[in-house]
Coordinates of C-alpha atoms in Angstrom, one line a residue:
Chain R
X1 CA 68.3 141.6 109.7
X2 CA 66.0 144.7 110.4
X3 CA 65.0 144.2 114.1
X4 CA 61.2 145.4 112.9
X5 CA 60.9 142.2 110.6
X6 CA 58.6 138.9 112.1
X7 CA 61.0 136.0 112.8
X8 CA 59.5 132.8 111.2
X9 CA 57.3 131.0 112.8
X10 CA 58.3 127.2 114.2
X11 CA 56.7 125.0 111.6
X12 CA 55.2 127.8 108.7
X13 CA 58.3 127.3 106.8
X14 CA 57.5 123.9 105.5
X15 CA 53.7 125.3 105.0
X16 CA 55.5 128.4 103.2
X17 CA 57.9 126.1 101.1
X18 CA 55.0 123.8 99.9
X19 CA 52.8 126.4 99.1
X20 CA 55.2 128.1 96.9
X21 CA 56.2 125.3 95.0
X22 CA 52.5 124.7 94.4
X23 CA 51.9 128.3 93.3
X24 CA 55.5 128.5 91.5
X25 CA 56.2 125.0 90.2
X26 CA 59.4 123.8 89.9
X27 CA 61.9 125.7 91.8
X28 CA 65.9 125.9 93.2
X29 CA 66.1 127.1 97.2
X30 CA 67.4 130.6 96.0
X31 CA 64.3 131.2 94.5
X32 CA 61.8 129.3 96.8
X33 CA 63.9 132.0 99.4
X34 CA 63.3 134.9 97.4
X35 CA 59.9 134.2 96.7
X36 CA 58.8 133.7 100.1
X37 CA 60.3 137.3 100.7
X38 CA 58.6 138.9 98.3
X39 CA 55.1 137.2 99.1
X40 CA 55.2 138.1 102.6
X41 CA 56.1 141.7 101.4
X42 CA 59.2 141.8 102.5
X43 CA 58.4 141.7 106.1
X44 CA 59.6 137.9 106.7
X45 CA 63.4 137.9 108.0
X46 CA 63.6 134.6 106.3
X47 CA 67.2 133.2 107.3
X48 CA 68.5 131.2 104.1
X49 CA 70.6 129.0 106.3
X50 CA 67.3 127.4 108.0
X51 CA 65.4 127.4 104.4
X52 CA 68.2 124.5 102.9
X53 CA 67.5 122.2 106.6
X54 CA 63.7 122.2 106.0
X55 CA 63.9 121.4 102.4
X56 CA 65.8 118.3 103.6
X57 CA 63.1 117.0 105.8
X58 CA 60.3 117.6 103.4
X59 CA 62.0 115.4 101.0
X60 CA 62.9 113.1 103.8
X61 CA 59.0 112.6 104.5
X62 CA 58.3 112.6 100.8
X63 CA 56.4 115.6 100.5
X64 CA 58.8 117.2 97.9
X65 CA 61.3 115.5 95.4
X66 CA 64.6 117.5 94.0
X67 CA 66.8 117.4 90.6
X68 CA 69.9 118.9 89.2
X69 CA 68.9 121.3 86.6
X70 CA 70.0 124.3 84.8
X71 CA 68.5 127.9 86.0
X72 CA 67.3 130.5 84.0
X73 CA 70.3 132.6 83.6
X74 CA 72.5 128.8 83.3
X75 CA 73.8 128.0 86.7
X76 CA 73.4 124.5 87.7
X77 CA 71.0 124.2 90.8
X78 CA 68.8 121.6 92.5
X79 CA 65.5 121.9 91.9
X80 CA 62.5 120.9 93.9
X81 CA 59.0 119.9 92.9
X82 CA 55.5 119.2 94.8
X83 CA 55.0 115.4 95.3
X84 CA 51.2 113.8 95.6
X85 CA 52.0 113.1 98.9
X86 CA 53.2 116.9 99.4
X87 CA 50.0 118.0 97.9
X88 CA 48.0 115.9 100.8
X89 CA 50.1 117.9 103.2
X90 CA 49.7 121.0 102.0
X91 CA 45.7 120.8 101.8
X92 CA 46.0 119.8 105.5
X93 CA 48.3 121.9 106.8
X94 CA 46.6 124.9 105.5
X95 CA 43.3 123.6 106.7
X96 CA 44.8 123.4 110.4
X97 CA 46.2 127.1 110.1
X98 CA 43.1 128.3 108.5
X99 CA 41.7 127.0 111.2
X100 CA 43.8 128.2 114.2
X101 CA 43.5 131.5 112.6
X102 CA 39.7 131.4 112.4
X103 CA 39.9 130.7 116.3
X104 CA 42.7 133.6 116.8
X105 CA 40.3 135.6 115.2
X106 CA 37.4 135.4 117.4
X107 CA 39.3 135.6 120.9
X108 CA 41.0 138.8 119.7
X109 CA 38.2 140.6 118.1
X110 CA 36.2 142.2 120.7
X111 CA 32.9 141.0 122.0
X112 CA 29.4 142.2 120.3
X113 CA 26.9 143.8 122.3
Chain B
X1 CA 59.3 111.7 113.2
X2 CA 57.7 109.8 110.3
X3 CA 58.5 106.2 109.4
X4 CA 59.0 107.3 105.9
X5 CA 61.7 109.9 107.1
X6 CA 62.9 107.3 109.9
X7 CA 64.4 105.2 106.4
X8 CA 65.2 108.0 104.6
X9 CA 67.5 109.0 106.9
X10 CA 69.3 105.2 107.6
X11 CA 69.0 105.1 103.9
X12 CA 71.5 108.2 103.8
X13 CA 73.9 106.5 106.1
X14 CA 74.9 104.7 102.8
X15 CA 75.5 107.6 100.7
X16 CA 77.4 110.2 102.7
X17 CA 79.8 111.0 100.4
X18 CA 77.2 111.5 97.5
X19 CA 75.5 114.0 100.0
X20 CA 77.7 116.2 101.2
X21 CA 79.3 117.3 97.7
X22 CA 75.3 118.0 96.7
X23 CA 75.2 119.6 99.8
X24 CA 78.2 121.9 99.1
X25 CA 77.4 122.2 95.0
X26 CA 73.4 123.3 95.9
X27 CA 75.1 125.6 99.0
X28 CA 77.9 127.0 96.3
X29 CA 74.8 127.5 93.7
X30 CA 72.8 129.2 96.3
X31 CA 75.5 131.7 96.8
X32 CA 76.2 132.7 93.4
X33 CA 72.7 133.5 92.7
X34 CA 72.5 135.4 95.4
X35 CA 75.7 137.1 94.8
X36 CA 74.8 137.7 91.0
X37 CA 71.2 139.8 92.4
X38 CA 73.4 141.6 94.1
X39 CA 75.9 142.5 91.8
X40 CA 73.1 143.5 89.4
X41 CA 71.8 146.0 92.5
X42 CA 75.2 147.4 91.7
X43 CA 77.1 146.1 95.2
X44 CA 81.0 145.4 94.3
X45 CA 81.7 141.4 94.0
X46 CA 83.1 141.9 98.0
X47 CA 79.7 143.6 99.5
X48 CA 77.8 141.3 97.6
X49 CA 79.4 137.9 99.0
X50 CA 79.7 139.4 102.0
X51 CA 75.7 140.2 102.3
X52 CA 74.6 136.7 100.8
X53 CA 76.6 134.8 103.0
X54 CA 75.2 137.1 105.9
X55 CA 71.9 135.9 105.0
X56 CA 73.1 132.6 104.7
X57 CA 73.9 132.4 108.7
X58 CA 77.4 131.5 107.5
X59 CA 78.7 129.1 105.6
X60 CA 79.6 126.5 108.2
X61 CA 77.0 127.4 109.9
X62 CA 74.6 126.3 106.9
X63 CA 76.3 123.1 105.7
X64 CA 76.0 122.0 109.7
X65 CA 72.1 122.4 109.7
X66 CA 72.1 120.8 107.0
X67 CA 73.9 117.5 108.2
X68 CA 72.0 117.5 111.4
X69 CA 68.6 116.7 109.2
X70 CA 70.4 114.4 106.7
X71 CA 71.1 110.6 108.6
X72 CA 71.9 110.0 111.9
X73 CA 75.0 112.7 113.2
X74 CA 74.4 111.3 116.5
X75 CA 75.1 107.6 115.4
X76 CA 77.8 109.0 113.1
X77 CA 79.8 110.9 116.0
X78 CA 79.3 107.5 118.2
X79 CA 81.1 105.9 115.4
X80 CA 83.9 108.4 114.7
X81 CA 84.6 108.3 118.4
X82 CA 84.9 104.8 118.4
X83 CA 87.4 104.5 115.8
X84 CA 89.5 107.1 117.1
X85 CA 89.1 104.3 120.2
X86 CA 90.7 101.9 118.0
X87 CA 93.4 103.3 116.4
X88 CA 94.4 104.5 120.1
X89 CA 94.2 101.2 122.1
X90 CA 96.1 99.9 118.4
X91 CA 99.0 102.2 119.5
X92 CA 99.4 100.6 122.8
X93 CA 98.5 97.0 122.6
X94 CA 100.2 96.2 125.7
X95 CA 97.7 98.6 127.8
X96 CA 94.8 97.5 125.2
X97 CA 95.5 93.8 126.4
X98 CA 95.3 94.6 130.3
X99 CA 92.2 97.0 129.8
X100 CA 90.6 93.7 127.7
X101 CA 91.6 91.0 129.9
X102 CA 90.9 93.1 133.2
X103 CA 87.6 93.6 131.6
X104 CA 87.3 89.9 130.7
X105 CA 88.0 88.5 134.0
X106 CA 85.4 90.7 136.0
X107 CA 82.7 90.0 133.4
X108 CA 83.2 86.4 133.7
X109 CA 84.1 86.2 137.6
X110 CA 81.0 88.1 137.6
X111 CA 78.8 86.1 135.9
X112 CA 80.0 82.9 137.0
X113 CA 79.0 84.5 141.1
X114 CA 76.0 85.3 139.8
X115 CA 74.8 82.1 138.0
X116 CA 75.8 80.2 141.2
X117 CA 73.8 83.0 143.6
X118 CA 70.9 82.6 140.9
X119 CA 70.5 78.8 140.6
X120 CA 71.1 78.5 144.6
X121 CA 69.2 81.6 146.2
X122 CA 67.4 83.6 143.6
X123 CA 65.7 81.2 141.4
X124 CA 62.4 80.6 142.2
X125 CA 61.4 77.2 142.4
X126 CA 59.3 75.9 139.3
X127 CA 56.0 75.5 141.2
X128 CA 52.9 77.6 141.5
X129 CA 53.1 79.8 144.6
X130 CA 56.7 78.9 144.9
X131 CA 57.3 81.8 147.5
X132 CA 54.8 80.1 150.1
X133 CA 56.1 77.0 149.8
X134 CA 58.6 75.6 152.8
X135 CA 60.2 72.7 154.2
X136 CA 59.1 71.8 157.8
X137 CA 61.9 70.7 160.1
X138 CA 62.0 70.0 163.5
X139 CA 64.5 72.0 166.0
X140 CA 66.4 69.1 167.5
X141 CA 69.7 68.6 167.6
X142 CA 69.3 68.2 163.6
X143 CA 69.7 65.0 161.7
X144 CA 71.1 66.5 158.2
X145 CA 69.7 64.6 155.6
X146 CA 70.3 66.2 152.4
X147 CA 69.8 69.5 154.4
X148 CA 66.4 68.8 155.1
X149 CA 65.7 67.1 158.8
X150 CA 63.6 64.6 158.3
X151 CA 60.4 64.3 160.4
X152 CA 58.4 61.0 161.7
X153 CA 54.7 59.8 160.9
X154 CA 54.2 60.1 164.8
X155 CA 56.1 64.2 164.7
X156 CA 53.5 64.5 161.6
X157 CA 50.4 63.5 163.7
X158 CA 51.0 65.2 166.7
X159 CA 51.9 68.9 164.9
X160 CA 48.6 68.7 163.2
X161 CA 47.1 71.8 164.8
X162 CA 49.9 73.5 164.0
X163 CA 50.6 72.6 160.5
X164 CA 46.7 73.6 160.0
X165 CA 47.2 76.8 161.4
X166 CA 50.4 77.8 159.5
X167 CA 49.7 76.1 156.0
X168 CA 46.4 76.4 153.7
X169 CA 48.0 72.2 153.2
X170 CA 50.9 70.1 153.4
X171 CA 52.4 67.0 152.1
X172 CA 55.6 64.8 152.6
X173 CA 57.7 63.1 150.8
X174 CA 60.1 60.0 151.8
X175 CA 63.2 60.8 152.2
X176 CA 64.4 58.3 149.0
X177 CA 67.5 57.3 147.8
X178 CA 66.4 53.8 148.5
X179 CA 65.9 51.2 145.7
X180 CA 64.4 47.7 145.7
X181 CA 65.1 45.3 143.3
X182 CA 62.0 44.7 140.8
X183 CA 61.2 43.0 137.7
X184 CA 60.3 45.8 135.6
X185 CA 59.5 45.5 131.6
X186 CA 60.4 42.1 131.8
X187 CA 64.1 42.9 133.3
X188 CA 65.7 42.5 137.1
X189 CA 66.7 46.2 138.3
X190 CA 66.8 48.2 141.3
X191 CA 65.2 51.9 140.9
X192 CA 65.3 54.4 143.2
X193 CA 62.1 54.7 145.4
X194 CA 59.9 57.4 147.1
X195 CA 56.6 57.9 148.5
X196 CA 54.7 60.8 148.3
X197 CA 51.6 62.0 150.2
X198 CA 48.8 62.0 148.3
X199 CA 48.2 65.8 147.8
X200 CA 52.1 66.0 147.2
X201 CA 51.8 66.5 143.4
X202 CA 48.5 68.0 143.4
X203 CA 50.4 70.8 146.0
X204 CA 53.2 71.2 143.6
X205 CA 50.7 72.0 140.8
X206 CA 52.8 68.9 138.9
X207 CA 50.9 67.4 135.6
X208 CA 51.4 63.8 134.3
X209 CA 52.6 63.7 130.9
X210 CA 50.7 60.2 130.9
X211 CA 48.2 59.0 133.0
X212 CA 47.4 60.1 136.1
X213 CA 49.0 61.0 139.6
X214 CA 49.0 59.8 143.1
X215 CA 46.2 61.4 144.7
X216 CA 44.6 61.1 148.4
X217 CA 42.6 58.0 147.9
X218 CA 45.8 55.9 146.5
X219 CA 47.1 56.2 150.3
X220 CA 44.4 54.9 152.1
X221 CA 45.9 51.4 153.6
X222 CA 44.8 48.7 150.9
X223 CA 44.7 50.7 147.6
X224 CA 48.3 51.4 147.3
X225 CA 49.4 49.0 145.0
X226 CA 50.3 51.2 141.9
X227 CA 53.0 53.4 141.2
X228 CA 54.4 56.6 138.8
X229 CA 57.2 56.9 136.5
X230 CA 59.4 59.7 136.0
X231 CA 60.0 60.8 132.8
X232 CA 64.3 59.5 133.0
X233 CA 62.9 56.1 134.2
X234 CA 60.1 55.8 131.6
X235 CA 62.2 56.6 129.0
X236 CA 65.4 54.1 130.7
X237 CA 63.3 51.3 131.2
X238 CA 60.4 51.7 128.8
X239 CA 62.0 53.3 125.9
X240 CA 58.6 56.0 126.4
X241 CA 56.7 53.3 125.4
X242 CA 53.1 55.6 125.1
X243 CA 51.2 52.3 126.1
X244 CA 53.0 51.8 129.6
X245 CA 50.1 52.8 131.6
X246 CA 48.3 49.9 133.3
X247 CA 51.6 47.6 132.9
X248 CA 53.0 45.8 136.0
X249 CA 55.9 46.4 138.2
X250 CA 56.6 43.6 140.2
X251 CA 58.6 43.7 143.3
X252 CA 60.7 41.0 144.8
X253 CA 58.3 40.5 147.8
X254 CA 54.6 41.3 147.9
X255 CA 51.9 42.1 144.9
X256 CA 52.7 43.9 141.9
X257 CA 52.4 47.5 141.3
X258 CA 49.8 49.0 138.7
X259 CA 51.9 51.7 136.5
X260 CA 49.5 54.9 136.4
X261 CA 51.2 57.8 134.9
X262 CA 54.0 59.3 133.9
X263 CA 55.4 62.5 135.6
X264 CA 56.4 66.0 133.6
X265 CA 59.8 65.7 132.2
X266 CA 60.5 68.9 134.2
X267 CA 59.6 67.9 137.6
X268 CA 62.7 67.5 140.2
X269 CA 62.5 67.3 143.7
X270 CA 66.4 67.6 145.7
X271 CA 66.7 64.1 144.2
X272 CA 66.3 61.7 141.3
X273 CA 63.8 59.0 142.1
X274 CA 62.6 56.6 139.3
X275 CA 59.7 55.5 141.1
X276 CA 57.0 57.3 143.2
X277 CA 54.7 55.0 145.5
X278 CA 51.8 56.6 147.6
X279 CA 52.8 57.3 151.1
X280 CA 49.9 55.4 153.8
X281 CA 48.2 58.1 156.0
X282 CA 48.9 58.4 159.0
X283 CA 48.2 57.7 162.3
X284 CA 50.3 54.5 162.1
X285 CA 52.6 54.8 165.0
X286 CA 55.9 55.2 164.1
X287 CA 59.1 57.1 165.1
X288 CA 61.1 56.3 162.4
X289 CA 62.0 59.2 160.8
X290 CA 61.6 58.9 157.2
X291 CA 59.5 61.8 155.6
X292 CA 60.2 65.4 154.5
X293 CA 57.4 67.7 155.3
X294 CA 56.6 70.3 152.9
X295 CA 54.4 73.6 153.6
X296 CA 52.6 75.8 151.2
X297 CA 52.1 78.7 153.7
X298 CA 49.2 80.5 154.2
X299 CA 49.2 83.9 152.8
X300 CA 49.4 85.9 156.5
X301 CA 50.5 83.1 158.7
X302 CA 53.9 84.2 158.4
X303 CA 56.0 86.2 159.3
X304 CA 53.5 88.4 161.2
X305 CA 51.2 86.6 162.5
X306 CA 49.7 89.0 165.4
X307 CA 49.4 86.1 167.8
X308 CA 52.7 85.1 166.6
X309 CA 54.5 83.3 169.0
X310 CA 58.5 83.0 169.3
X311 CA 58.8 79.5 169.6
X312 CA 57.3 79.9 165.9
X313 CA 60.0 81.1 163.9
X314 CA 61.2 81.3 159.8
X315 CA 64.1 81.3 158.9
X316 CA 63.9 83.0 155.5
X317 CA 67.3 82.6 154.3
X318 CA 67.1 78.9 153.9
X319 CA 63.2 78.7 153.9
X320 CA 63.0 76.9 156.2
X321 CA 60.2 77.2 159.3
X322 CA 61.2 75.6 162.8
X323 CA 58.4 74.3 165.0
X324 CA 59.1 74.2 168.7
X325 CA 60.8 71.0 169.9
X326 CA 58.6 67.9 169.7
X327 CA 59.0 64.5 170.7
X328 CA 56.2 62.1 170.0
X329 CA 53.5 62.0 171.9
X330 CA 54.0 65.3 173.3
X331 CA 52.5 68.7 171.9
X332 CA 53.7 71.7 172.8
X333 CA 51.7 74.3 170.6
X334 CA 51.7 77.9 170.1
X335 CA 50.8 79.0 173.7
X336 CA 48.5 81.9 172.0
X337 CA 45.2 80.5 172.5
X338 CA 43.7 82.6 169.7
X339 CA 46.3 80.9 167.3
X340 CA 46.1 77.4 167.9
X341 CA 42.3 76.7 168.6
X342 CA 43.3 73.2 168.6
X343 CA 44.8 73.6 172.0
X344 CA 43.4 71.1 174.7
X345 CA 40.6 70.0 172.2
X346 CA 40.5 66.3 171.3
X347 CA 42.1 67.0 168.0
X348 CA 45.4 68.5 169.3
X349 CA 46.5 65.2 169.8
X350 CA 48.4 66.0 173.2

């Protein structure tokens, strides 16, 4: 992994895997992977092997719910889609980083005269 | 952690089997996609596994993640290690039966020790302040009866300024064990017999079940004609008849008692007694002695008393607190002035 790539942080993948199943619909963890690589412009080092142990826990809590199906070039995979209950979470969630951010924002911009 | 994930995960205790191949089959699926992408970026079949299983973290490494978030590894490795505990101890039964009956005979030589040590020095007693409660003995040359030393009327009297000092109150009890025949319910029997101060029960922080108990004005000299059941005795004789208050008890000699309550079913003091009979005040002279005195301590009387005086001692172990030696009509109080203000005066009783 390129060393000049952002390490995920604790915690955004879940926001990152909900959001792009909102966005996306219906999708298997290769391409939730691949589209959270190109979204972020290729500047995420997103390790697949952490992706498939958050995808457990949001359908542990309920916020996402999987099937078997059949990709588009015909390989079986599991796919995953938004629940209501993972809908509620992603509204909040993204509310609290807006949030944080918005308060990020105004320690590191500098003072106005 | 959630609730909802709390179950899902005991949930998936049930189906770990059907987990792990999905595991493995959405791992495997994961990999050929990713090996396909490359293959179409025009990597050879062996760069292009190789790459998507370095982006993977490694295989192993993957399907471990993945079982850490799925049910409970923790609970599972405690479970695999007790098997493996099994099947060894089932290899050598001969070392499995010493290890279970070594184990077996401490637990219970162990327990037993401690239910003795518990019932006999740890237990507290089933009365309200139970820690400040003691028997008062006297320090002669003792007269055991049933461990307690039993104390006159007269001993009773004279340590008045001392029993005032040391206890917010106190109360004595007869020593029992002695019966008298009576007609009681219409049939000849003896029960066993004690008297009790009048505070005794009221001390104790004992209820009546029925009734009422004896209280201080039942001892004056005149009024003490009436008498309380225990619970085994009302039950014996009376069958718990609900209407036995009032009834008569009537003794071979002398008038009949009047049957005013019934005690608690739990109360128990060193002795059965069927029948409890208010003890007469004293001052009537005697030296016979016949009562056990009972304490409930002030809070900083003792130990520690800053006047405190050596001939006032406790012994904690058997809870026990021995005045200085008496003999009636003698007082010998705590010589601390400060701690016995009773000294000299008309009420020490010297």
């Amino acid at each position: 992994m390129g060393g000049d790539k952002t390490d995920i942080w604790q915690g955004t993948l879940a926001l990152m895997v909900l959001k792009t199943l909102e966005t996306m619909g219906p999708q298997h963890g290769y391409g939730i992977a691949r589209r959270i690589e190109q979204i972020s412009g290729d500047r995420l080092a997103l390790n697949y092997g952490t992706l498939y142990p958050a995808l457990i826990k949001l359908e542990q809590e309920g916020c996402i719910a999987s099937a078997w199906g059949v990709s588009d070039n015909n390989r079986k995979a599991k796919f995953y889609r938004l629940t209501r209950a993972g809908e509620r979470q992603l509204a909040r969630a993204a509310r609290a980083w807006e949030e944080t951010g918005a308060i990020l924002a105004r320690f590191l911009q500098p003072e106005r005269p | 952690m959630t609730v909802r994930r709390f179950w899902a995960r005991c949930l998936e205790l049930l189906r770990r089997r059907r987990r792990e191949r999905e595991l493995q089959a959405e791992l495997a699926s994961h990999l050929e996609m990713h090996v396909a992408e490359g293959r179409r970026a025009g990597l050879t079949a062996a760069e292009a596994r190789r790459q998507a299983l370095l982006q993977l973290g490694g295989w192993d490494q993957a399907v471990e993640a993945c079982r850490d978030q799925r049910g409970w590894p923790v609970l599972e490795a405690w479970a695999r290690d007790l098997r493996y505990a099994i099947r060894r101890l089932r290899q050598a039964p001969g070392f499995a039966a010493v290890v279970v009956l070594t184990l077996a005979l401490g637990i219970g030589v162990n327990s037993a020790v401690f239910s003795l040590l518990y019932a006999a020095l740890l237990r507290p007693l089933p009365f309200p302040d139970a820690n400040r409660l003691v028997w008062v003995a006297a320090d002669y040359p003792p007269q055991q009866v049933f461990g307690i030393e039993a104390v006159s009327p007269d001993q009773i009297r004279a340590w008045q300024p001392q029993l005032q000092h040391l206890f917010r109150q106190y109360a004595w009890v007869s020593r029992g064990g002695s019966g008298a025949m009576m007609r009681v319910n219409g049939v000849a029997m003896e029960p066993n017999l004690r008297r009790a101060s009048g505070n005794l029960f009221g001390m104790l922080g004992v209820r009546p079940q029925l009734g009422r108990l004896i209280v201080p004005a039942d001892t004056v000299a005149g009024h003490g004609q009436v008498v309380v059941l225990s619970d085994q005795f009302w039950h014996r004789a009376y069958g718990g008849d609900p209407n036995v208050v009032g009834k008569p008890i009537v003794p071979r000699f002398g008038a009949p008692y009047t049957i005013i309550g019934v005690l608690s079913a739990g109360f128990h003091l060193e002795m059965s007694t069927d029948l409890w009979l208010p003890a007469v005040v004293p001052p009537y002279r005697s030296a016979y002695r016949q009562y056990h005195l009972l304490g409930q301590r002030r809070p900083s009387a003792l130990p520690g008393c800053k006047h405190s005086s050596p001939r006032w001692r406790a012994k904690i172990p058997s809870r026990k607190i021995t005045p200085a030696p008496l003999t009636p009509g003698y007082c010998e109080p705590c010589p601390c002035a400060k701690c016995c203000p009773a000294v000299g005066s008309s009420r020490c009783g010297c």
